[in-house]
Amino acid sequence: MNSRKKLIAGNWKMNKTSADGVALVNDIVAAVGKQADVDVVVCPPFTAVESVGRALEGSEVKLGAQNMHFEASGAFTGEVSAPMLRAIFATHVILGHSERRTLFGETDELVNKKVLAALKNQLKPIFCVGETLGERESGATLKVVQTQVERGLEGVNKDQAASIVVAYEPVWAIGTGKVATTEQAQEVHAYIRGLLTKLFGDAIAQKVRILYGGSMKPANAPELLAQKDIDGGLIGGASLEARSFVELVNAAVAAK
Ligand code: PGA
């Protein structure tokens, strides 16, 4: 048991129109919109962020985006900035998701610029790290995660650090139905907390939420959420339906 409030975040990826997103959050709000025992965040695609935000008004559910540019404005065709997200009341932003890293070439250096820009604009980064199957099989998991954490959080100061959320997402578990074992997940989560302790000191490291992501479902969530250093989940597939997402929120409430 620790003092960290659990957090369940839905990463909708490239799914849901604005209207479909509003319908989904209406159901989520009706079921768990008033509870404040765990933090709940939904991260729709950009075209639905504002409409979903309006549907969340008056509830405890918070609004996030899935990506952003590190500059505030300018000639960056197709991009969206932190001040733009703040202006439509987003509070969180997923950064460095493995799909951004592998499909869109995001490097640790780029992710770091985004993390710093998010923090400067009072957006809470949900900062993602995780190893590929090849890296795990070659025994490189901890080294890979260390590099991603150290490079991704370079230049973050102690005052900012507590508002960061880290998401450990083994790439081989994302969207594959293969979930990390609780031992595998807890080992990496504890290791990440150790890295945060080195970077920011123990008091702050104890405050940072570290989420597990990768095929988290209502069936496997209770065991994962019972682990000492697993403070919630970043949910892809199971966040696209109200019933499974609400069950995950309830599993976090039960595990608190
Ligand atoms: P998944 O995705 O739950 O569908 O595995 C998690 C994520 O990519 O954030």
CSV table of N, CA and C and ligand atoms in Angstrom, one decimal, residues 9-11 13 94 97-99 128 167 169 173-178 212-217 234-239, ligand 1:
chain,number,residue,atom,x,y,z
A,9,ALA,N,-5.8,5.4,-17.7
A,9,ALA,CA,-5.8,6.3,-18.9
A,9,ALA,C,-6.2,5.5,-20.1
A,10,GLY,N,-7.1,6.0,-20.9
A,10,GLY,CA,-7.5,5.4,-22.1
A,10,GLY,C,-6.8,6.0,-23.3
A,11,ASN,N,-6.1,5.2,-24.1
A,11,ASN,CA,-5.5,5.7,-25.3
A,11,ASN,C,-6.3,5.1,-26.5
A,13,LYS,N,-6.0,5.8,-29.5
A,13,LYS,CA,-5.3,5.7,-30.8
A,13,LYS,C,-6.1,6.3,-31.9
A,94,ILE,N,-0.1,12.1,-23.9
A,94,ILE,CA,0.8,10.9,-24.1
A,94,ILE,C,2.0,11.3,-24.9
A,97,HIS,N,4.9,7.3,-27.1
A,97,HIS,CA,4.3,6.0,-27.3
A,97,HIS,C,5.1,5.2,-28.3
A,98,SER,N,5.2,3.9,-28.1
A,98,SER,CA,6.0,3.1,-29.0
A,98,SER,C,5.6,3.2,-30.4
A,99,GLU,N,4.3,3.4,-30.7
A,99,GLU,CA,3.9,3.5,-32.1
A,99,GLU,C,4.4,4.8,-32.7
A,128,CYS,N,6.0,7.4,-22.2
A,128,CYS,CA,6.0,6.0,-22.4
A,128,CYS,C,7.4,5.4,-22.7
A,167,ALA,N,4.6,5.5,-18.3
A,167,ALA,CA,3.9,4.3,-18.7
A,167,ALA,C,4.9,3.3,-19.2
A,169,GLU,N,5.4,0.2,-21.2
A,169,GLU,CA,4.6,-0.6,-22.1
A,169,GLU,C,5.6,-1.5,-22.9
A,173,ALA,N,3.8,-6.5,-25.9
A,173,ALA,CA,2.5,-6.8,-25.3
A,173,ALA,C,1.4,-5.8,-25.8
A,174,ILE,N,1.7,-4.9,-26.6
A,174,ILE,CA,0.8,-3.9,-27.0
A,174,ILE,C,-0.1,-4.4,-28.2
A,175,GLY,N,-1.4,-4.5,-27.9
A,175,GLY,CA,-2.3,-4.9,-28.9
A,175,GLY,C,-2.2,-6.3,-29.4
A,176,THR,N,-1.4,-7.1,-28.7
A,176,THR,CA,-1.1,-8.5,-29.1
A,176,THR,C,-1.9,-9.5,-28.3
A,177,GLY,N,-2.5,-9.1,-27.2
A,177,GLY,CA,-3.1,-10.0,-26.3
A,177,GLY,C,-2.1,-10.7,-25.3
A,178,LYS,N,-0.8,-10.4,-25.6
A,178,LYS,CA,0.2,-11.0,-24.7
A,178,LYS,C,0.5,-10.0,-23.6
A,212,TYR,N,1.2,0.5,-16.1
A,212,TYR,CA,1.5,-0.6,-17.0
A,212,TYR,C,0.6,-0.5,-18.2
A,213,GLY,N,1.1,-0.7,-19.4
A,213,GLY,CA,0.3,-0.8,-20.6
A,213,GLY,C,0.8,-1.9,-21.5
A,214,GLY,N,-0.2,-2.5,-22.1
A,214,GLY,CA,0.1,-3.7,-23.0
A,214,GLY,C,-0.9,-4.8,-22.7
A,215,SER,N,-2.0,-4.8,-23.5
A,215,SER,CA,-3.1,-5.8,-23.3
A,215,SER,C,-3.6,-5.9,-21.9
A,216,MET,N,-3.7,-4.7,-21.2
A,216,MET,CA,-4.4,-4.8,-19.9
A,216,MET,C,-5.9,-4.9,-20.1
A,217,LYS,N,-6.5,-5.8,-19.5
A,217,LYS,CA,-7.9,-6.1,-19.6
A,217,LYS,C,-8.5,-6.3,-18.2
A,234,LEU,N,-2.3,2.2,-18.8
A,234,LEU,CA,-2.5,2.9,-20.0
A,234,LEU,C,-3.2,1.9,-21.0
A,235,ILE,N,-4.4,2.1,-21.3
A,235,ILE,CA,-5.3,1.1,-21.9
A,235,ILE,C,-5.6,1.4,-23.3
A,236,GLY,N,-5.3,0.6,-24.3
A,236,GLY,CA,-5.6,0.8,-25.7
A,236,GLY,C,-6.9,0.1,-26.0
A,237,GLY,N,-6.9,-1.1,-26.5
A,237,GLY,CA,-8.1,-1.8,-27.0
A,237,GLY,C,-9.2,-1.8,-26.0
A,238,ALA,N,-9.0,-2.0,-24.7
A,238,ALA,CA,-10.1,-2.1,-23.7
A,238,ALA,C,-10.6,-0.8,-23.3
A,239,SER,N,-10.0,0.3,-23.9
A,239,SER,CA,-10.6,1.7,-23.6
A,239,SER,C,-11.6,2.1,-24.6
B,1,PGA,P1,-3.4,-2.2,-25.7
B,1,PGA,O1,-2.6,-0.8,-26.0
B,1,PGA,O2,-4.1,-2.0,-24.4
B,1,PGA,O3,-4.3,-2.3,-26.9
B,1,PGA,O4,-2.3,-3.3,-25.7
B,1,PGA,C1,-1.9,-0.1,-25.0
B,1,PGA,C2,-1.2,1.1,-25.5
B,1,PGA,O5,-0.7,1.0,-26.6
B,1,PGA,O6,-1.2,2.2,-24.9
